[in-house]
PDB file of C-alpha atoms in Angstrom:
ATOM      1  CA  ALA A 300     263.173 134.229 199.192  1.00  0.00           C
ATOM      2  CA  GLN A 301     259.935 134.014 201.085  1.00  0.00           C
ATOM      3  CA  SER A 302     259.813 135.547 204.566  1.00  0.00           C
ATOM      4  CA  VAL A 303     257.446 136.799 207.227  1.00  0.00           C
ATOM      5  CA  THR A 304     257.932 139.909 209.335  1.00  0.00           C
ATOM      6  CA  GLN A 305     256.189 140.694 212.577  1.00  0.00           C
ATOM      7  CA  PRO A 306     257.539 144.151 213.451  1.00  0.00           C
ATOM      8  CA  ASP A 307     256.458 144.158 217.000  1.00  0.00           C
ATOM      9  CA  ILE A 308     258.292 141.888 219.380  1.00  0.00           C
ATOM     10  CA  HIS A 309     256.259 142.893 222.471  1.00  0.00           C
ATOM     11  CA  ILE A 310     252.909 144.664 222.710  1.00  0.00           C
ATOM     12  CA  THR A 311     251.108 145.611 225.892  1.00  0.00           C
ATOM     13  CA  VAL A 312     247.400 146.581 225.962  1.00  0.00           C
ATOM     14  CA  SER A 313     244.863 147.223 228.602  1.00  0.00           C
ATOM     15  CA  GLU A 314     242.059 144.787 229.038  1.00  0.00           C
ATOM     16  CA  GLY A 315     239.155 145.909 226.979  1.00  0.00           C
ATOM     17  CA  ALA A 316     241.177 147.911 224.494  1.00  0.00           C
ATOM     18  CA  SER A 317     241.362 146.956 220.870  1.00  0.00           C
ATOM     19  CA  LEU A 318     244.302 145.036 219.406  1.00  0.00           C
ATOM     20  CA  GLU A 319     246.113 144.981 216.066  1.00  0.00           C
ATOM     21  CA  LEU A 320     249.171 142.730 215.479  1.00  0.00           C
ATOM     22  CA  ARG A 321     251.006 143.361 212.269  1.00  0.00           C
ATOM     23  CA  CYS A 322     252.306 140.899 209.818  1.00  0.00           C
ATOM     24  CA  ASN A 323     254.016 141.439 206.452  1.00  0.00           C
ATOM     25  CA  TYR A 324     255.170 138.700 204.074  1.00  0.00           C
ATOM     26  CA  SER A 325     257.375 138.465 201.076  1.00  0.00           C
ATOM     27  CA  TYR A 326     256.202 135.934 198.431  1.00  0.00           C
ATOM     28  CA  GLY A 327     255.690 136.085 194.636  1.00  0.00           C
ATOM     29  CA  ALA A 328     252.181 134.935 194.537  1.00  0.00           C
ATOM     30  CA  THR A 329     249.182 135.107 196.864  1.00  0.00           C
ATOM     31  CA  PRO A 330     250.112 132.686 199.615  1.00  0.00           C
ATOM     32  CA  TYR A 331     248.278 130.778 202.193  1.00  0.00           C
ATOM     33  CA  LEU A 332     248.354 132.817 205.376  1.00  0.00           C
ATOM     34  CA  PHE A 333     247.829 131.779 208.989  1.00  0.00           C
ATOM     35  CA  TRP A 334     247.769 133.191 212.424  1.00  0.00           C
ATOM     36  CA  TYR A 335     248.657 130.921 215.486  1.00  0.00           C
ATOM     37  CA  VAL A 336     248.569 131.577 219.138  1.00  0.00           C
ATOM     38  CA  GLN A 337     250.820 130.050 221.858  1.00  0.00           C
ATOM     39  CA  SER A 338     250.183 130.127 225.550  1.00  0.00           C
ATOM     40  CA  PRO A 339     253.306 129.668 227.820  1.00  0.00           C
ATOM     41  CA  GLY A 340     254.500 126.109 227.694  1.00  0.00           C
ATOM     42  CA  GLN A 341     251.942 125.038 225.167  1.00  0.00           C
ATOM     43  CA  GLY A 342     251.772 124.172 221.477  1.00  0.00           C
ATOM     44  CA  LEU A 343     250.581 126.461 218.710  1.00  0.00           C
ATOM     45  CA  GLN A 344     246.808 126.719 218.099  1.00  0.00           C
ATOM     46  CA  LEU A 345     245.412 127.907 214.811  1.00  0.00           C
ATOM     47  CA  LEU A 346     243.411 131.203 215.120  1.00  0.00           C
ATOM     48  CA  LEU A 347     242.547 131.666 211.453  1.00  0.00           C
ATOM     49  CA  LYS A 348     243.713 131.107 207.888  1.00  0.00           C
ATOM     50  CA  TYR A 349     243.395 132.953 204.641  1.00  0.00           C
ATOM     51  CA  PHE A 350     243.471 131.260 201.313  1.00  0.00           C
ATOM     52  CA  SER A 351     241.585 133.443 198.953  1.00  0.00           C
ATOM     53  CA  GLY A 352     238.202 135.416 198.504  1.00  0.00           C
ATOM     54  CA  ASP A 353     237.104 137.814 201.155  1.00  0.00           C
ATOM     55  CA  THR A 354     239.829 139.887 202.575  1.00  0.00           C
ATOM     56  CA  LEU A 355     238.356 139.932 206.052  1.00  0.00           C
ATOM     57  CA  VAL A 356     238.759 136.574 207.741  1.00  0.00           C
ATOM     58  CA  GLN A 357     237.018 135.563 210.977  1.00  0.00           C
ATOM     59  CA  GLY A 358     238.876 133.246 213.313  1.00  0.00           C
ATOM     60  CA  ILE A 359     238.222 131.709 216.719  1.00  0.00           C
ATOM     61  CA  LYS A 360     238.264 133.474 220.054  1.00  0.00           C
ATOM     62  CA  GLY A 361     236.848 136.741 218.566  1.00  0.00           C
ATOM     63  CA  PHE A 362     239.826 137.288 216.337  1.00  0.00           C
ATOM     64  CA  GLU A 363     239.803 138.480 212.747  1.00  0.00           C
ATOM     65  CA  ALA A 364     242.327 139.456 210.104  1.00  0.00           C
ATOM     66  CA  GLU A 365     242.429 141.681 207.183  1.00  0.00           C
ATOM     67  CA  PHE A 366     244.387 140.752 204.055  1.00  0.00           C
ATOM     68  CA  LYS A 367     245.759 143.601 201.969  1.00  0.00           C
ATOM     69  CA  ARG A 368     247.469 142.457 198.886  1.00  0.00           C
ATOM     70  CA  SER A 369     248.899 145.943 197.977  1.00  0.00           C
ATOM     71  CA  GLN A 370     250.667 145.960 201.329  1.00  0.00           C
ATOM     72  CA  SER A 371     251.613 142.305 201.475  1.00  0.00           C
ATOM     73  CA  SER A 372     250.051 142.217 204.908  1.00  0.00           C
ATOM     74  CA  ILE A 373     247.562 140.227 207.047  1.00  0.00           C
ATOM     75  CA  ASN A 374     247.024 142.075 210.338  1.00  0.00           C
ATOM     76  CA  LEU A 375     245.409 140.339 213.260  1.00  0.00           C
ATOM     77  CA  ARG A 376     242.726 142.263 215.092  1.00  0.00           C
ATOM     78  CA  LYS A 377     240.367 141.908 218.166  1.00  0.00           C
ATOM     79  CA  PRO A 378     237.975 144.736 219.153  1.00  0.00           C
ATOM     80  CA  SER A 379     238.278 144.071 222.929  1.00  0.00           C
ATOM     81  CA  VAL A 380     241.083 142.133 224.477  1.00  0.00           C
ATOM     82  CA  HIS A 381     240.633 139.874 227.546  1.00  0.00           C
ATOM     83  CA  TRP A 382     243.245 138.957 230.028  1.00  0.00           C
ATOM     84  CA  SER A 383     243.289 135.474 228.712  1.00  0.00           C
ATOM     85  CA  ASP A 384     244.569 136.669 225.374  1.00  0.00           C
ATOM     86  CA  ALA A 385     247.961 137.222 226.762  1.00  0.00           C
ATOM     87  CA  ALA A 386     250.164 134.881 224.772  1.00  0.00           C
ATOM     88  CA  GLU A 387     252.566 134.815 221.841  1.00  0.00           C
ATOM     89  CA  TYR A 388     251.184 135.254 218.337  1.00  0.00           C
ATOM     90  CA  PHE A 389     252.762 133.848 215.252  1.00  0.00           C
ATOM     91  CA  CYS A 390     252.043 134.750 211.584  1.00  0.00           C
ATOM     92  CA  ALA A 391     253.020 132.130 208.901  1.00  0.00           C
ATOM     93  CA  VAL A 392     253.050 131.883 205.170  1.00  0.00           C
ATOM     94  CA  GLY A 393     252.122 128.510 203.758  1.00  0.00           C
ATOM     95  CA  LEU A 394     253.820 127.266 200.496  1.00  0.00           C
ATOM     96  CA  ILE A 395     253.818 124.155 198.483  1.00  0.00           C
ATOM     97  CA  SER A 396     257.514 123.274 198.227  1.00  0.00           C
ATOM     98  CA  GLY A 397     258.916 120.118 196.811  1.00  0.00           C
ATOM     99  CA  GLY A 398     255.438 118.436 197.155  1.00  0.00           C
ATOM    100  CA  TYR A 399     255.103 119.152 200.832  1.00  0.00           C
ATOM    101  CA  ASN A 400     253.330 121.758 202.859  1.00  0.00           C
ATOM    102  CA  LYS A 401     255.798 124.279 204.214  1.00  0.00           C
ATOM    103  CA  LEU A 402     255.047 126.918 206.706  1.00  0.00           C
ATOM    104  CA  ILE A 403     257.476 129.908 207.181  1.00  0.00           C
ATOM    105  CA  PHE A 404     256.863 131.573 210.491  1.00  0.00           C
ATOM    106  CA  GLY A 405     257.495 135.068 211.724  1.00  0.00           C
ATOM    107  CA  ALA A 406     259.412 135.575 214.910  1.00  0.00           C
ATOM    108  CA  GLY A 407     256.310 136.150 216.898  1.00  0.00           C
ATOM    109  CA  THR A 408     254.660 138.948 218.946  1.00  0.00           C
ATOM    110  CA  ARG A 409     254.351 138.557 222.675  1.00  0.00           C
ATOM    111  CA  LEU A 410     251.089 140.186 223.968  1.00  0.00           C
ATOM    112  CA  ALA A 411     250.815 141.319 227.573  1.00  0.00           C
ATOM    113  CA  VAL A 412     247.406 142.472 228.945  1.00  0.00           C
ATOM    114  CA  HIS A 413     247.167 144.928 231.813  1.00  0.00           C
ATOM    115  CA  PRO A 414     244.031 144.726 234.030  1.00  0.00           C
TER     116      PRO A 414
ATOM    117  CA  ASP B 765     239.179 113.509 219.764  1.00  0.00           C
ATOM    118  CA  GLY B 766     241.872 113.544 217.018  1.00  0.00           C
ATOM    119  CA  GLY B 767     245.205 115.296 217.791  1.00  0.00           C
ATOM    120  CA  ILE B 768     248.925 115.078 218.385  1.00  0.00           C
ATOM    121  CA  THR B 769     250.279 113.641 221.546  1.00  0.00           C
ATOM    122  CA  GLN B 770     253.849 114.519 222.622  1.00  0.00           C
ATOM    123  CA  SER B 771     255.501 112.816 225.522  1.00  0.00           C
ATOM    124  CA  PRO B 772     256.929 113.451 227.990  1.00  0.00           C
ATOM    125  CA  LYS B 773     256.132 117.087 228.668  1.00  0.00           C
ATOM    126  CA  TYR B 774     259.246 117.558 230.600  1.00  0.00           C
ATOM    127  CA  LEU B 775     262.563 115.642 230.050  1.00  0.00           C
ATOM    128  CA  PHE B 776     265.875 115.992 231.762  1.00  0.00           C
ATOM    129  CA  ARG B 777     269.028 114.601 230.159  1.00  0.00           C
ATOM    130  CA  LYS B 778     272.596 114.397 231.276  1.00  0.00           C
ATOM    131  CA  GLU B 779     275.272 115.534 228.989  1.00  0.00           C
ATOM    132  CA  GLY B 780     276.536 112.895 226.589  1.00  0.00           C
ATOM    133  CA  GLN B 781     273.207 110.957 226.633  1.00  0.00           C
ATOM    134  CA  ASN B 782     270.882 110.424 223.732  1.00  0.00           C
ATOM    135  CA  VAL B 783     267.131 110.968 224.416  1.00  0.00           C
ATOM    136  CA  THR B 784     264.090 110.239 222.276  1.00  0.00           C
ATOM    137  CA  LEU B 785     261.049 112.425 222.168  1.00  0.00           C
ATOM    138  CA  SER B 786     257.740 110.766 221.198  1.00  0.00           C
ATOM    139  CA  CYS B 787     255.208 112.193 218.844  1.00  0.00           C
ATOM    140  CA  GLU B 788     252.028 110.309 217.912  1.00  0.00           C
ATOM    141  CA  GLN B 789     249.039 111.547 215.826  1.00  0.00           C
ATOM    142  CA  ASN B 790     245.671 110.013 215.125  1.00  0.00           C
ATOM    143  CA  LEU B 791     244.543 112.575 212.571  1.00  0.00           C
ATOM    144  CA  ASN B 792     245.537 110.358 209.603  1.00  0.00           C
ATOM    145  CA  HIS B 793     247.841 113.081 208.320  1.00  0.00           C
ATOM    146  CA  ASP B 794     250.468 112.069 205.894  1.00  0.00           C
ATOM    147  CA  ALA B 795     253.153 114.697 206.823  1.00  0.00           C
ATOM    148  CA  MET B 796     254.815 115.235 210.169  1.00  0.00           C
ATOM    149  CA  TYR B 797     257.338 117.832 211.364  1.00  0.00           C
ATOM    150  CA  TRP B 798     259.690 118.594 214.288  1.00  0.00           C
ATOM    151  CA  TYR B 799     260.418 122.151 215.330  1.00  0.00           C
ATOM    152  CA  ARG B 800     262.731 123.579 217.966  1.00  0.00           C
ATOM    153  CA  GLN B 801     261.818 126.716 219.776  1.00  0.00           C
ATOM    154  CA  ASP B 802     264.131 128.950 221.692  1.00  0.00           C
ATOM    155  CA  PRO B 803     263.306 132.264 223.426  1.00  0.00           C
ATOM    156  CA  GLY B 804     263.484 135.027 220.860  1.00  0.00           C
ATOM    157  CA  GLN B 805     264.208 132.765 217.933  1.00  0.00           C
ATOM    158  CA  GLY B 806     260.824 131.663 216.769  1.00  0.00           C
ATOM    159  CA  LEU B 807     260.371 128.165 215.409  1.00  0.00           C
ATOM    160  CA  ARG B 808     263.120 126.382 213.585  1.00  0.00           C
ATOM    161  CA  LEU B 809     262.552 123.222 211.431  1.00  0.00           C
ATOM    162  CA  ILE B 810     264.622 120.223 212.418  1.00  0.00           C
ATOM    163  CA  TYR B 811     263.239 117.286 210.235  1.00  0.00           C
ATOM    164  CA  TYR B 812     260.091 116.540 208.406  1.00  0.00           C
ATOM    165  CA  SER B 813     258.447 113.509 206.746  1.00  0.00           C
ATOM    166  CA  GLN B 814     255.973 113.336 203.918  1.00  0.00           C
ATOM    167  CA  ILE B 815     255.348 109.652 204.008  1.00  0.00           C
ATOM    168  CA  VAL B 816     256.281 106.477 205.915  1.00  0.00           C
ATOM    169  CA  ASN B 817     260.045 105.478 205.650  1.00  0.00           C
ATOM    170  CA  ASP B 818     260.961 108.813 204.250  1.00  0.00           C
ATOM    171  CA  PHE B 819     262.137 111.987 205.869  1.00  0.00           C
ATOM    172  CA  GLN B 820     264.242 115.115 205.037  1.00  0.00           C
ATOM    173  CA  LYS B 821     266.463 117.392 206.982  1.00  0.00           C
ATOM    174  CA  GLY B 822     265.235 120.785 207.904  1.00  0.00           C
ATOM    175  CA  ASP B 823     267.230 123.976 208.704  1.00  0.00           C
ATOM    176  CA  ILE B 824     268.899 122.632 211.821  1.00  0.00           C
ATOM    177  CA  ALA B 825     269.179 118.826 211.586  1.00  0.00           C
ATOM    178  CA  GLU B 826     272.668 118.397 212.977  1.00  0.00           C
ATOM    179  CA  GLY B 827     272.746 116.484 216.194  1.00  0.00           C
ATOM    180  CA  TYR B 828     269.211 115.044 215.658  1.00  0.00           C
ATOM    181  CA  SER B 829     267.811 112.022 214.094  1.00  0.00           C
ATOM    182  CA  VAL B 830     264.275 110.718 213.303  1.00  0.00           C
ATOM    183  CA  SER B 831     262.482 107.671 212.007  1.00  0.00           C
ATOM    184  CA  ARG B 832     259.030 107.186 210.365  1.00  0.00           C
ATOM    185  CA  GLU B 833     258.120 103.575 210.558  1.00  0.00           C
ATOM    186  CA  LYS B 834     254.448 104.124 211.020  1.00  0.00           C
ATOM    187  CA  LYS B 835     252.207 106.797 209.721  1.00  0.00           C
ATOM    188  CA  GLU B 836     251.069 107.739 213.231  1.00  0.00           C
ATOM    189  CA  SER B 837     254.536 108.057 214.826  1.00  0.00           C
ATOM    190  CA  PHE B 838     257.517 110.298 214.202  1.00  0.00           C
ATOM    191  CA  PRO B 839     260.026 110.170 217.088  1.00  0.00           C
ATOM    192  CA  LEU B 840     262.979 112.507 217.427  1.00  0.00           C
ATOM    193  CA  THR B 841     266.281 111.502 218.941  1.00  0.00           C
ATOM    194  CA  VAL B 842     268.403 114.229 220.337  1.00  0.00           C
ATOM    195  CA  THR B 843     271.940 112.843 220.161  1.00  0.00           C
ATOM    196  CA  SER B 844     275.005 113.728 222.245  1.00  0.00           C
ATOM    197  CA  ALA B 845     276.286 115.439 219.064  1.00  0.00           C
ATOM    198  CA  GLN B 846     273.813 118.172 219.577  1.00  0.00           C
ATOM    199  CA  LYS B 847     275.774 120.990 221.277  1.00  0.00           C
ATOM    200  CA  ASN B 848     272.954 122.962 222.884  1.00  0.00           C
ATOM    201  CA  PRO B 849     269.917 120.743 223.166  1.00  0.00           C
ATOM    202  CA  THR B 850     268.094 122.545 225.909  1.00  0.00           C
ATOM    203  CA  ALA B 851     264.936 123.819 224.221  1.00  0.00           C
ATOM    204  CA  PHE B 852     261.186 123.502 223.714  1.00  0.00           C
ATOM    205  CA  TYR B 853     260.403 120.885 220.926  1.00  0.00           C
ATOM    206  CA  LEU B 854     257.232 120.993 219.026  1.00  0.00           C
ATOM    207  CA  CYS B 855     255.854 118.267 216.759  1.00  0.00           C
ATOM    208  CA  ALA B 856     253.225 118.997 214.084  1.00  0.00           C
ATOM    209  CA  SER B 857     251.339 117.285 211.261  1.00  0.00           C
ATOM    210  CA  SER B 858     249.545 118.261 208.149  1.00  0.00           C
ATOM    211  CA  ILE B 859     247.430 116.843 205.419  1.00  0.00           C
ATOM    212  CA  SER B 860     249.627 116.278 202.393  1.00  0.00           C
ATOM    213  CA  PHE B 861     247.296 117.198 199.599  1.00  0.00           C
ATOM    214  CA  LEU B 862     248.778 118.467 196.332  1.00  0.00           C
ATOM    215  CA  GLY B 863     247.860 121.896 195.481  1.00  0.00           C
ATOM    216  CA  GLU B 864     246.581 123.011 198.889  1.00  0.00           C
ATOM    217  CA  ASN B 865     248.220 124.024 202.185  1.00  0.00           C
ATOM    218  CA  TYR B 866     245.880 123.718 205.165  1.00  0.00           C
ATOM    219  CA  GLY B 867     248.515 124.520 207.672  1.00  0.00           C
ATOM    220  CA  TYR B 868     249.725 122.409 210.594  1.00  0.00           C
ATOM    221  CA  THR B 869     248.280 120.866 213.746  1.00  0.00           C
ATOM    222  CA  PHE B 870     250.690 121.065 216.608  1.00  0.00           C
ATOM    223  CA  GLY B 871     251.296 118.972 219.740  1.00  0.00           C
ATOM    224  CA  SER B 872     251.643 120.519 223.127  1.00  0.00           C
ATOM    225  CA  GLY B 873     255.526 120.289 223.245  1.00  0.00           C
ATOM    226  CA  THR B 874     258.291 118.768 225.163  1.00  0.00           C
ATOM    227  CA  ARG B 875     260.667 120.808 227.205  1.00  0.00           C
ATOM    228  CA  LEU B 876     264.059 119.219 227.188  1.00  0.00           C
ATOM    229  CA  THR B 877     266.672 120.334 229.730  1.00  0.00           C
ATOM    230  CA  VAL B 878     270.305 119.139 229.841  1.00  0.00           C
ATOM    231  CA  VAL B 879     271.599 118.863 233.390  1.00  0.00           C
TER     232      VAL B 879
END
């Protein structure tokens, strides 16, 4: 069965430090992969998506992700974190199932940023 | 600007009452979805609809009902049969295009509290 694992429930970094959020997926083929961000009390906003091609994907807000097929992973990175990046981050696998677009979400990683 | 509007943002309900959450989109997306979010449990799919007048149960449909009379609208009713309805509810939509998954666009959510 398809699944998404985000191993880190909580991560705390200092402002200005680099960030890497991990995501592993289980799927038989190369899936569509997404990273979303959710600020408290808000909906999810798409940061970036990977379909195929270059394994390094650029997103919004200075985020990027690297797809590694051999590790079934797509880790989210940012070189220098800002206090406004404190939020919850969700990784998702996109499938075509029964003719509709299905997203399977990981449990999320909550990011705290220390000044 | 195109997007998804969920209303109200906050909703209070007495036990034993039904309540309807609104979701409207002007993105011309075919598919719409309802998710429930509880702390530490990620996103769980309640119902989804690929086209007007058709919808399917998700993973946790018991105690909920939906309708899809118009392409733009996908209201969710939380019935008195839902045992633990206090949660954050998210509506989403997607292009339903065979062969590709472009991910979802989310609304800003409705927080339902049973008092």
